[in-house]
Amino acid sequence: MTTTKRNKIIYWIATIWLALGMISTAIVQLMQMKEEVDNVTRLGYPPYILTIIGVWKILGVVVILIPKFPLVKEWAYAGFFFAMTGALISHFVLGNSFGVYYGALLLLILTVVSWYFRPADRKTVSVNQ
């Protein structure tokens, strides 16, 4: 198997799992399920942040999955990275157990793996001057 083919397989596996994870958590956030509202308020955030994050996650998934728009993809990956590191830090500061924040850690890892292995046509082009 060529390196390019292996990288493409890794990219798509990570990206599909990332998309499924972000969509499923976005749905829970948009539904404002009681457990999710309790979690976010325990972390010190207002419940309306769930709607904002849920909408941005869905938009980010759409951008990452569609072809073209490499610069917008970079922003989506950055948003996922910031959201998941923010969740991890919030849980860590409160002293929550690993079981509470392993989902955010998994989504963070999938974000980094998907970003790192993305094909050339999904990357921004750097021009050296």
mmCIF file of N, CA and C in Angstrom:
data_model
loop_
_atom_site.group_PDB
_atom_site.id
_atom_site.type_symbol
_atom_site.label_atom_id
_atom_site.label_comp_id
_atom_site.label_asym_id
_atom_site.label_seq_id
_atom_site.Cartn_x
_atom_site.Cartn_y
_atom_site.Cartn_z
ATOM 1 N N MET A 1 0.855 -1.170 0.000
ATOM 2 C CA MET A 1 0.000 0.000 0.000
ATOM 3 C C MET A 1 0.905 1.238 0.000
ATOM 4 N N THR A 2 0.566 2.194 -0.839
ATOM 5 C CA THR A 2 1.378 3.406 -0.907
ATOM 6 C C THR A 2 1.090 4.305 0.284
ATOM 7 N N THR A 3 2.046 5.169 0.561
ATOM 8 C CA THR A 3 1.871 6.118 1.673
ATOM 9 C C THR A 3 0.677 7.023 1.428
ATOM 10 N N THR A 4 0.497 7.456 0.200
ATOM 11 C CA THR A 4 -0.630 8.334 -0.131
ATOM 12 C C THR A 4 -1.967 7.644 0.137
ATOM 13 N N LYS A 5 -2.059 6.382 -0.282
ATOM 14 C CA LYS A 5 -3.304 5.640 -0.062
ATOM 15 C C LYS A 5 -3.545 5.426 1.434
ATOM 16 N N ARG A 6 -2.484 5.061 2.166
ATOM 17 C CA ARG A 6 -2.599 4.863 3.616
ATOM 18 C C ARG A 6 -3.053 6.151 4.291
ATOM 19 N N ASN A 7 -2.454 7.275 3.915
ATOM 20 C CA ASN A 7 -2.818 8.567 4.506
ATOM 21 C C ASN A 7 -4.266 8.932 4.204
ATOM 22 N N LYS A 8 -4.715 8.622 2.999
ATOM 23 C CA LYS A 8 -6.104 8.915 2.614
ATOM 24 C C LYS A 8 -7.075 8.076 3.450
ATOM 25 N N ILE A 9 -6.732 6.816 3.687
ATOM 26 C CA ILE A 9 -7.580 5.942 4.509
ATOM 27 C C ILE A 9 -7.630 6.462 5.944
ATOM 28 N N ILE A 10 -6.470 6.809 6.491
ATOM 29 C CA ILE A 10 -6.423 7.368 7.851
ATOM 30 C C ILE A 10 -7.251 8.639 7.916
ATOM 31 N N TYR A 11 -7.101 9.509 6.911
ATOM 32 C CA TYR A 11 -7.855 10.768 6.870
ATOM 33 C C TYR A 11 -9.357 10.507 6.914
ATOM 34 N N TRP A 12 -9.834 9.624 6.029
ATOM 35 C CA TRP A 12 -11.279 9.422 5.942
ATOM 36 C C TRP A 12 -11.844 8.730 7.175
ATOM 37 N N ILE A 13 -11.120 7.795 7.755
ATOM 38 C CA ILE A 13 -11.599 7.153 8.983
ATOM 39 C C ILE A 13 -11.705 8.185 10.105
ATOM 40 N N ALA A 14 -10.645 8.968 10.295
ATOM 41 C CA ALA A 14 -10.658 9.987 11.353
ATOM 42 C C ALA A 14 -11.724 11.039 11.087
ATOM 43 N N THR A 15 -11.861 11.443 9.833
ATOM 44 C CA THR A 15 -12.809 12.508 9.489
ATOM 45 C C THR A 15 -14.258 12.052 9.657
ATOM 46 N N ILE A 16 -14.547 10.835 9.259
ATOM 47 C CA ILE A 16 -15.924 10.326 9.424
ATOM 48 C C ILE A 16 -16.262 10.192 10.905
ATOM 49 N N TRP A 17 -15.342 9.654 11.707
ATOM 50 C CA TRP A 17 -15.590 9.547 13.151
ATOM 51 C C TRP A 17 -15.708 10.930 13.786
ATOM 52 N N LEU A 18 -14.876 11.865 13.344
ATOM 53 C CA LEU A 18 -14.961 13.237 13.845
ATOM 54 C C LEU A 18 -16.324 13.839 13.502
ATOM 55 N N ALA A 19 -16.744 13.676 12.255
ATOM 56 C CA ALA A 19 -18.033 14.221 11.827
ATOM 57 C C ALA A 19 -19.187 13.612 12.625
ATOM 58 N N LEU A 20 -19.162 12.304 12.804
ATOM 59 C CA LEU A 20 -20.223 11.647 13.583
ATOM 60 C C LEU A 20 -20.231 12.136 15.030
ATOM 61 N N GLY A 21 -19.050 12.266 15.621
ATOM 62 C CA GLY A 21 -18.957 12.749 17.002
ATOM 63 C C GLY A 21 -19.442 14.176 17.151
ATOM 64 N N MET A 22 -19.046 15.025 16.223
ATOM 65 C CA MET A 22 -19.458 16.433 16.303
ATOM 66 C C MET A 22 -20.952 16.592 16.045
ATOM 67 N N ILE A 23 -21.476 15.851 15.080
ATOM 68 C CA ILE A 23 -22.920 15.935 14.790
ATOM 69 C C ILE A 23 -23.733 15.422 15.970
ATOM 70 N N SER A 24 -23.331 14.285 16.534
ATOM 71 C CA SER A 24 -24.118 13.725 17.645
ATOM 72 C C SER A 24 -24.082 14.641 18.861
ATOM 73 N N THR A 25 -22.927 15.215 19.165
ATOM 74 C CA THR A 25 -22.878 16.132 20.316
ATOM 75 C C THR A 25 -23.608 17.430 20.001
ATOM 76 N N ALA A 26 -23.567 17.863 18.745
ATOM 77 C CA ALA A 26 -24.298 19.079 18.365
ATOM 78 C C ALA A 26 -25.802 18.891 18.541
ATOM 79 N N ILE A 27 -26.307 17.728 18.169
ATOM 80 C CA ILE A 27 -27.742 17.451 18.311
ATOM 81 C C ILE A 27 -28.140 17.501 19.786
ATOM 82 N N VAL A 28 -27.340 16.864 20.630
ATOM 83 C CA VAL A 28 -27.617 16.878 22.077
ATOM 84 C C VAL A 28 -27.591 18.315 22.603
ATOM 85 N N GLN A 29 -26.643 19.105 22.120
ATOM 86 C CA GLN A 29 -26.538 20.489 22.572
ATOM 87 C C GLN A 29 -27.723 21.324 22.074
ATOM 88 N N LEU A 30 -28.105 21.138 20.824
ATOM 89 C CA LEU A 30 -29.232 21.907 20.281
ATOM 90 C C LEU A 30 -30.554 21.509 20.931
ATOM 91 N N MET A 31 -30.685 20.239 21.324
ATOM 92 C CA MET A 31 -31.892 19.792 22.017
ATOM 93 C C MET A 31 -31.912 20.292 23.465
ATOM 94 N N GLN A 32 -30.766 20.739 23.935
ATOM 95 C CA GLN A 32 -30.587 21.196 25.314
ATOM 96 C C GLN A 32 -31.152 20.173 26.306
ATOM 97 N N MET A 33 -30.686 18.957 26.146
ATOM 98 C CA MET A 33 -31.082 17.894 27.062
ATOM 99 C C MET A 33 -30.658 18.276 28.480
ATOM 100 N N LYS A 34 -31.454 17.889 29.443
ATOM 101 C CA LYS A 34 -31.229 18.281 30.833
ATOM 102 C C LYS A 34 -29.804 17.963 31.301
ATOM 103 N N GLU A 35 -29.325 16.773 30.998
ATOM 104 C CA GLU A 35 -27.978 16.383 31.434
ATOM 105 C C GLU A 35 -26.915 17.317 30.834
ATOM 106 N N GLU A 36 -27.097 17.693 29.573
ATOM 107 C CA GLU A 36 -26.135 18.585 28.916
ATOM 108 C C GLU A 36 -26.202 19.997 29.506
ATOM 109 N N VAL A 37 -27.403 20.472 29.780
ATOM 110 C CA VAL A 37 -27.561 21.788 30.422
ATOM 111 C C VAL A 37 -26.923 21.768 31.810
ATOM 112 N N ASP A 38 -27.151 20.694 32.551
ATOM 113 C CA ASP A 38 -26.542 20.568 33.884
ATOM 114 C C ASP A 38 -25.015 20.575 33.788
ATOM 115 N N ASN A 39 -24.473 19.846 32.818
ATOM 116 C CA ASN A 39 -23.018 19.793 32.644
ATOM 117 C C ASN A 39 -22.435 21.164 32.335
ATOM 118 N N VAL A 40 -23.061 21.869 31.412
ATOM 119 C CA VAL A 40 -22.510 23.160 30.990
ATOM 120 C C VAL A 40 -22.639 24.214 32.098
ATOM 121 N N THR A 41 -23.719 24.181 32.856
ATOM 122 C CA THR A 41 -23.852 25.140 33.959
ATOM 123 C C THR A 41 -22.908 24.792 35.103
ATOM 124 N N ARG A 42 -22.666 23.504 35.309
ATOM 125 C CA ARG A 42 -21.683 23.084 36.323
ATOM 126 C C ARG A 42 -20.293 23.587 35.958
ATOM 127 N N LEU A 43 -20.022 23.677 34.654
ATOM 128 C CA LEU A 43 -18.732 24.187 34.189
ATOM 129 C C LEU A 43 -18.650 25.715 34.272
ATOM 130 N N GLY A 44 -19.784 26.351 34.547
ATOM 131 C CA GLY A 44 -19.786 27.799 34.708
ATOM 132 C C GLY A 44 -20.237 28.580 33.483
ATOM 133 N N TYR A 45 -20.805 27.896 32.489
ATOM 134 C CA TYR A 45 -21.245 28.562 31.264
ATOM 135 C C TYR A 45 -22.765 28.676 31.237
ATOM 136 N N PRO A 46 -23.297 29.687 30.563
ATOM 137 C CA PRO A 46 -24.755 29.813 30.446
ATOM 138 C C PRO A 46 -25.301 28.779 29.459
ATOM 139 N N PRO A 47 -26.523 28.311 29.691
ATOM 140 C CA PRO A 47 -27.098 27.274 28.814
ATOM 141 C C PRO A 47 -27.177 27.677 27.338
ATOM 142 N N TYR A 48 -27.312 28.960 27.032
ATOM 143 C CA TYR A 48 -27.444 29.357 25.628
ATOM 144 C C TYR A 48 -26.169 29.082 24.822
ATOM 145 N N ILE A 49 -25.056 28.859 25.487
ATOM 146 C CA ILE A 49 -23.814 28.536 24.783
ATOM 147 C C ILE A 49 -23.950 27.208 24.029
ATOM 148 N N LEU A 50 -24.850 26.339 24.503
ATOM 149 C CA LEU A 50 -25.074 25.059 23.831
ATOM 150 C C LEU A 50 -25.594 25.255 22.409
ATOM 151 N N THR A 51 -26.494 26.215 22.232
ATOM 152 C CA THR A 51 -27.035 26.492 20.900
ATOM 153 C C THR A 51 -25.943 27.024 19.980
ATOM 154 N N ILE A 52 -25.142 27.931 20.487
ATOM 155 C CA ILE A 52 -24.051 28.513 19.684
ATOM 156 C C ILE A 52 -23.072 27.427 19.260
ATOM 157 N N ILE A 53 -22.616 26.634 20.212
ATOM 158 C CA ILE A 53 -21.635 25.583 19.914
ATOM 159 C C ILE A 53 -22.242 24.522 18.995
ATOM 160 N N GLY A 54 -23.497 24.150 19.236
ATOM 161 C CA GLY A 54 -24.159 23.145 18.402
ATOM 162 C C GLY A 54 -24.260 23.571 16.946
ATOM 163 N N VAL A 55 -24.652 24.803 16.717
ATOM 164 C CA VAL A 55 -24.760 25.316 15.340
ATOM 165 C C VAL A 55 -23.378 25.355 14.686
ATOM 166 N N TRP A 56 -22.369 25.852 15.393
ATOM 167 C CA TRP A 56 -21.022 25.938 14.828
ATOM 168 C C TRP A 56 -20.451 24.552 14.532
ATOM 169 N N LYS A 57 -20.756 23.569 15.367
ATOM 170 C CA LYS A 57 -20.274 22.211 15.103
ATOM 171 C C LYS A 57 -20.871 21.669 13.802
ATOM 172 N N ILE A 58 -22.170 21.851 13.605
ATOM 173 C CA ILE A 58 -22.817 21.363 12.390
ATOM 174 C C ILE A 58 -22.227 22.050 11.162
ATOM 175 N N LEU A 59 -22.056 23.359 11.229
ATOM 176 C CA LEU A 59 -21.461 24.086 10.107
ATOM 177 C C LEU A 59 -20.024 23.612 9.852
ATOM 178 N N GLY A 60 -19.275 23.368 10.919
ATOM 179 C CA GLY A 60 -17.902 22.888 10.776
ATOM 180 C C GLY A 60 -17.843 21.526 10.108
ATOM 181 N N VAL A 61 -18.753 20.636 10.458
ATOM 182 C CA VAL A 61 -18.796 19.307 9.839
ATOM 183 C C VAL A 61 -19.093 19.434 8.351
ATOM 184 N N VAL A 62 -20.051 20.268 8.000
ATOM 185 C CA VAL A 62 -20.389 20.463 6.587
ATOM 186 C C VAL A 62 -19.157 20.942 5.820
ATOM 187 N N VAL A 63 -18.464 21.930 6.363
ATOM 188 C CA VAL A 63 -17.293 22.501 5.693
ATOM 189 C C VAL A 63 -16.186 21.461 5.540
ATOM 190 N N ILE A 64 -15.957 20.668 6.567
ATOM 191 C CA ILE A 64 -14.877 19.679 6.501
ATOM 192 C C ILE A 64 -15.193 18.569 5.495
ATOM 193 N N LEU A 65 -16.456 18.220 5.351
ATOM 194 C CA LEU A 65 -16.812 17.123 4.460
ATOM 195 C C LEU A 65 -16.934 17.513 2.993
ATOM 196 N N ILE A 66 -17.330 18.741 2.709
ATOM 197 C CA ILE A 66 -17.496 19.130 1.307
ATOM 198 C C ILE A 66 -16.133 19.414 0.668
ATOM 199 N N PRO A 67 -16.038 19.221 -0.634
ATOM 200 C CA PRO A 67 -14.774 19.542 -1.306
ATOM 201 C C PRO A 67 -14.595 21.055 -1.429
ATOM 202 N N LYS A 68 -13.353 21.434 -1.714
ATOM 203 C CA LYS A 68 -12.976 22.834 -1.927
ATOM 204 C C LYS A 68 -12.942 23.601 -0.597
ATOM 205 N N PHE A 69 -12.823 24.909 -0.675
ATOM 206 C CA PHE A 69 -12.804 25.833 0.458
ATOM 207 C C PHE A 69 -11.749 25.490 1.513
ATOM 208 N N PRO A 70 -10.497 25.302 1.112
ATOM 209 C CA PRO A 70 -9.469 24.894 2.077
ATOM 210 C C PRO A 70 -9.261 25.891 3.221
ATOM 211 N N LEU A 71 -9.380 27.175 2.953
ATOM 212 C CA LEU A 71 -9.189 28.150 4.024
ATOM 213 C C LEU A 71 -10.300 28.055 5.065
ATOM 214 N N VAL A 72 -11.527 27.854 4.613
ATOM 215 C CA VAL A 72 -12.650 27.712 5.536
ATOM 216 C C VAL A 72 -12.502 26.409 6.336
ATOM 217 N N LYS A 73 -11.945 25.376 5.700
ATOM 218 C CA LYS A 73 -11.679 24.117 6.421
ATOM 219 C C LYS A 73 -10.693 24.361 7.566
ATOM 220 N N GLU A 74 -9.662 25.176 7.318
ATOM 221 C CA GLU A 74 -8.695 25.488 8.372
ATOM 222 C C GLU A 74 -9.398 26.135 9.563
ATOM 223 N N TRP A 75 -10.335 27.017 9.283
ATOM 224 C CA TRP A 75 -11.090 27.675 10.348
ATOM 225 C C TRP A 75 -11.961 26.668 11.099
ATOM 226 N N ALA A 76 -12.554 25.734 10.368
ATOM 227 C CA ALA A 76 -13.394 24.715 11.015
ATOM 228 C C ALA A 76 -12.547 23.829 11.925
ATOM 229 N N TYR A 77 -11.409 23.393 11.427
ATOM 230 C CA TYR A 77 -10.512 22.582 12.266
ATOM 231 C C TYR A 77 -10.066 23.379 13.499
ATOM 232 N N ALA A 78 -9.748 24.646 13.293
ATOM 233 C CA ALA A 78 -9.328 25.485 14.432
ATOM 234 C C ALA A 78 -10.466 25.606 15.443
ATOM 235 N N GLY A 79 -11.684 25.790 14.957
ATOM 236 C CA GLY A 79 -12.835 25.882 15.851
ATOM 237 C C GLY A 79 -13.036 24.605 16.650
ATOM 238 N N PHE A 80 -12.925 23.461 15.977
ATOM 239 C CA PHE A 80 -13.034 22.181 16.686
ATOM 240 C C PHE A 80 -11.932 22.044 17.731
ATOM 241 N N PHE A 81 -10.710 22.435 17.348
ATOM 242 C CA PHE A 81 -9.575 22.351 18.273
ATOM 243 C C PHE A 81 -9.812 23.235 19.498
ATOM 244 N N PHE A 82 -10.241 24.464 19.272
ATOM 245 C CA PHE A 82 -10.485 25.386 20.393
ATOM 246 C C PHE A 82 -11.634 24.908 21.274
ATOM 247 N N ALA A 83 -12.710 24.416 20.665
ATOM 248 C CA ALA A 83 -13.859 23.939 21.440
ATOM 249 C C ALA A 83 -13.481 22.739 22.309
ATOM 250 N N MET A 84 -12.738 21.800 21.734
ATOM 251 C CA MET A 84 -12.393 20.594 22.492
ATOM 252 C C MET A 84 -11.323 20.874 23.553
ATOM 253 N N THR A 85 -10.345 21.716 23.252
ATOM 254 C CA THR A 85 -9.368 22.055 24.297
ATOM 255 C C THR A 85 -10.040 22.867 25.390
ATOM 256 N N GLY A 86 -10.979 23.727 25.025
ATOM 257 C CA GLY A 86 -11.728 24.487 26.031
ATOM 258 C C GLY A 86 -12.532 23.570 26.935
ATOM 259 N N ALA A 87 -13.153 22.554 26.355
ATOM 260 C CA ALA A 87 -13.915 21.584 27.153
ATOM 261 C C ALA A 87 -12.988 20.816 28.088
ATOM 262 N N LEU A 88 -11.849 20.372 27.558
ATOM 263 C CA LEU A 88 -10.894 19.635 28.391
ATOM 264 C C LEU A 88 -10.383 20.480 29.552
ATOM 265 N N ILE A 89 -10.011 21.703 29.265
ATOM 266 C CA ILE A 89 -9.502 22.590 30.319
ATOM 267 C C ILE A 89 -10.580 22.859 31.354
ATOM 268 N N SER A 90 -11.804 23.094 30.905
ATOM 269 C CA SER A 90 -12.905 23.353 31.832
ATOM 270 C C SER A 90 -13.115 22.171 32.774
ATOM 271 N N HIS A 91 -13.127 20.968 32.232
ATOM 272 C CA HIS A 91 -13.301 19.773 33.064
ATOM 273 C C HIS A 91 -12.109 19.573 34.001
ATOM 274 N N PHE A 92 -10.922 19.801 33.492
ATOM 275 C CA PHE A 92 -9.711 19.622 34.297
ATOM 276 C C PHE A 92 -9.685 20.594 35.477
ATOM 277 N N VAL A 93 -10.034 21.853 35.216
ATOM 278 C CA VAL A 93 -10.026 22.873 36.272
ATOM 279 C C VAL A 93 -11.006 22.512 37.386
ATOM 280 N N LEU A 94 -12.133 21.931 37.020
ATOM 281 C CA LEU A 94 -13.117 21.533 38.030
ATOM 282 C C LEU A 94 -12.759 20.215 38.709
ATOM 283 N N GLY A 95 -11.722 19.555 38.222
ATOM 284 C CA GLY A 95 -11.299 18.299 38.831
ATOM 285 C C GLY A 95 -12.183 17.121 38.483
ATOM 286 N N ASN A 96 -12.863 17.194 37.351
ATOM 287 C CA ASN A 96 -13.722 16.084 36.929
ATOM 288 C C ASN A 96 -12.879 14.853 36.608
ATOM 289 N N SER A 97 -13.483 13.698 36.734
ATOM 290 C CA SER A 97 -12.779 12.449 36.438
ATOM 291 C C SER A 97 -12.633 12.277 34.927
ATOM 292 N N PHE A 98 -11.712 11.407 34.547
ATOM 293 C CA PHE A 98 -11.442 11.145 33.135
ATOM 294 C C PHE A 98 -12.699 10.709 32.395
ATOM 295 N N GLY A 99 -13.554 9.959 33.053
ATOM 296 C CA GLY A 99 -14.774 9.476 32.423
ATOM 297 C C GLY A 99 -15.679 10.591 31.934
ATOM 298 N N VAL A 100 -15.561 11.769 32.527
ATOM 299 C CA VAL A 100 -16.404 12.897 32.136
ATOM 300 C C VAL A 100 -15.896 13.559 30.859
ATOM 301 N N TYR A 101 -14.586 13.580 30.671
ATOM 302 C CA TYR A 101 -14.072 14.334 29.522
ATOM 303 C C TYR A 101 -13.343 13.510 28.467
ATOM 304 N N TYR A 102 -13.472 12.205 28.517
ATOM 305 C CA TYR A 102 -12.794 11.402 27.485
ATOM 306 C C TYR A 102 -13.384 11.656 26.103
ATOM 307 N N GLY A 103 -14.670 11.994 26.016
ATOM 308 C CA GLY A 103 -15.291 12.294 24.719
ATOM 309 C C GLY A 103 -14.652 13.499 24.056
ATOM 310 N N ALA A 104 -14.420 14.544 24.843
ATOM 311 C CA ALA A 104 -13.771 15.738 24.298
ATOM 312 C C ALA A 104 -12.338 15.420 23.879
ATOM 313 N N LEU A 105 -11.654 14.582 24.649
ATOM 314 C CA LEU A 105 -10.285 14.191 24.302
ATOM 315 C C LEU A 105 -10.271 13.389 22.997
ATOM 316 N N LEU A 106 -11.197 12.471 22.849
ATOM 317 C CA LEU A 106 -11.285 11.686 21.617
ATOM 318 C C LEU A 106 -11.549 12.594 20.417
ATOM 319 N N LEU A 107 -12.491 13.533 20.553
ATOM 320 C CA LEU A 107 -12.783 14.448 19.445
ATOM 321 C C LEU A 107 -11.590 15.344 19.140
ATOM 322 N N LEU A 108 -10.838 15.722 20.151
ATOM 323 C CA LEU A 108 -9.629 16.517 19.928
ATOM 324 C C LEU A 108 -8.607 15.702 19.129
ATOM 325 N N ILE A 109 -8.393 14.462 19.512
ATOM 326 C CA ILE A 109 -7.446 13.603 18.801
ATOM 327 C C ILE A 109 -7.896 13.391 17.352
ATOM 328 N N LEU A 110 -9.181 13.132 17.147
ATOM 329 C CA LEU A 110 -9.698 12.963 15.789
ATOM 330 C C LEU A 110 -9.548 14.232 14.960
ATOM 331 N N THR A 111 -9.719 15.387 15.583
ATOM 332 C CA THR A 111 -9.528 16.664 14.885
ATOM 333 C C THR A 111 -8.093 16.791 14.389
ATOM 334 N N VAL A 112 -7.138 16.518 15.269
ATOM 335 C CA VAL A 112 -5.727 16.637 14.905
ATOM 336 C C VAL A 112 -5.348 15.617 13.829
ATOM 337 N N VAL A 113 -5.806 14.387 13.972
ATOM 338 C CA VAL A 113 -5.475 13.345 12.989
ATOM 339 C C VAL A 113 -6.092 13.680 11.637
ATOM 340 N N SER A 114 -7.349 14.088 11.606
ATOM 341 C CA SER A 114 -8.012 14.454 10.356
ATOM 342 C C SER A 114 -7.290 15.625 9.693
ATOM 343 N N TRP A 115 -6.954 16.633 10.464
ATOM 344 C CA TRP A 115 -6.255 17.808 9.926
ATOM 345 C C TRP A 115 -4.884 17.413 9.368
ATOM 346 N N TYR A 116 -4.147 16.619 10.123
ATOM 347 C CA TYR A 116 -2.785 16.253 9.729
ATOM 348 C C TYR A 116 -2.757 15.424 8.445
ATOM 349 N N PHE A 117 -3.692 14.494 8.295
ATOM 350 C CA PHE A 117 -3.695 13.586 7.160
ATOM 351 C C PHE A 117 -4.571 14.053 5.998
ATOM 352 N N ARG A 118 -5.100 15.260 6.048
ATOM 353 C CA ARG A 118 -5.978 15.716 4.971
ATOM 354 C C ARG A 118 -5.213 15.750 3.644
ATOM 355 N N PRO A 119 -5.899 15.406 2.554
ATOM 356 C CA PRO A 119 -5.252 15.392 1.237
ATOM 357 C C PRO A 119 -4.834 16.798 0.798
ATOM 358 N N ALA A 120 -3.925 16.849 -0.146
ATOM 359 C CA ALA A 120 -3.374 18.127 -0.633
ATOM 360 C C ALA A 120 -4.466 19.062 -1.140
ATOM 361 N N ASP A 121 -5.496 18.510 -1.784
ATOM 362 C CA ASP A 121 -6.553 19.377 -2.328
ATOM 363 C C ASP A 121 -7.453 19.955 -1.231
ATOM 364 N N ARG A 122 -7.243 19.567 0.014
ATOM 365 C CA ARG A 122 -8.014 20.100 1.140
ATOM 366 C C ARG A 122 -7.147 20.989 2.027
ATOM 367 N N LYS A 123 -5.965 21.326 1.544
ATOM 368 C CA LYS A 123 -5.041 22.169 2.295
ATOM 369 C C LYS A 123 -4.946 23.535 1.642
ATOM 370 N N THR A 124 -4.609 24.536 2.433
ATOM 371 C CA THR A 124 -4.333 25.848 1.870
ATOM 372 C C THR A 124 -2.949 25.798 1.240
ATOM 373 N N VAL A 125 -2.773 26.586 0.217
ATOM 374 C CA VAL A 125 -1.496 26.610 -0.483
ATOM 375 C C VAL A 125 -0.677 27.783 0.026
ATOM 376 N N SER A 126 0.552 27.501 0.383
ATOM 377 C CA SER A 126 1.457 28.549 0.859
ATOM 378 C C SER A 126 2.343 28.967 -0.305
ATOM 379 N N VAL A 127 2.404 30.263 -0.530
ATOM 380 C CA VAL A 127 3.233 30.784 -1.607
ATOM 381 C C VAL A 127 4.439 31.467 -0.978
ATOM 382 N N ASN A 128 5.624 30.983 -1.328
ATOM 383 C CA ASN A 128 6.859 31.597 -0.819
ATOM 384 C C ASN A 128 7.267 32.734 -1.729
ATOM 385 N N GLN A 129 7.535 33.871 -1.111
ATOM 386 C CA GLN A 129 7.924 35.048 -1.913
ATOM 387 C C GLN A 129 9.317 35.465 -1.596
#
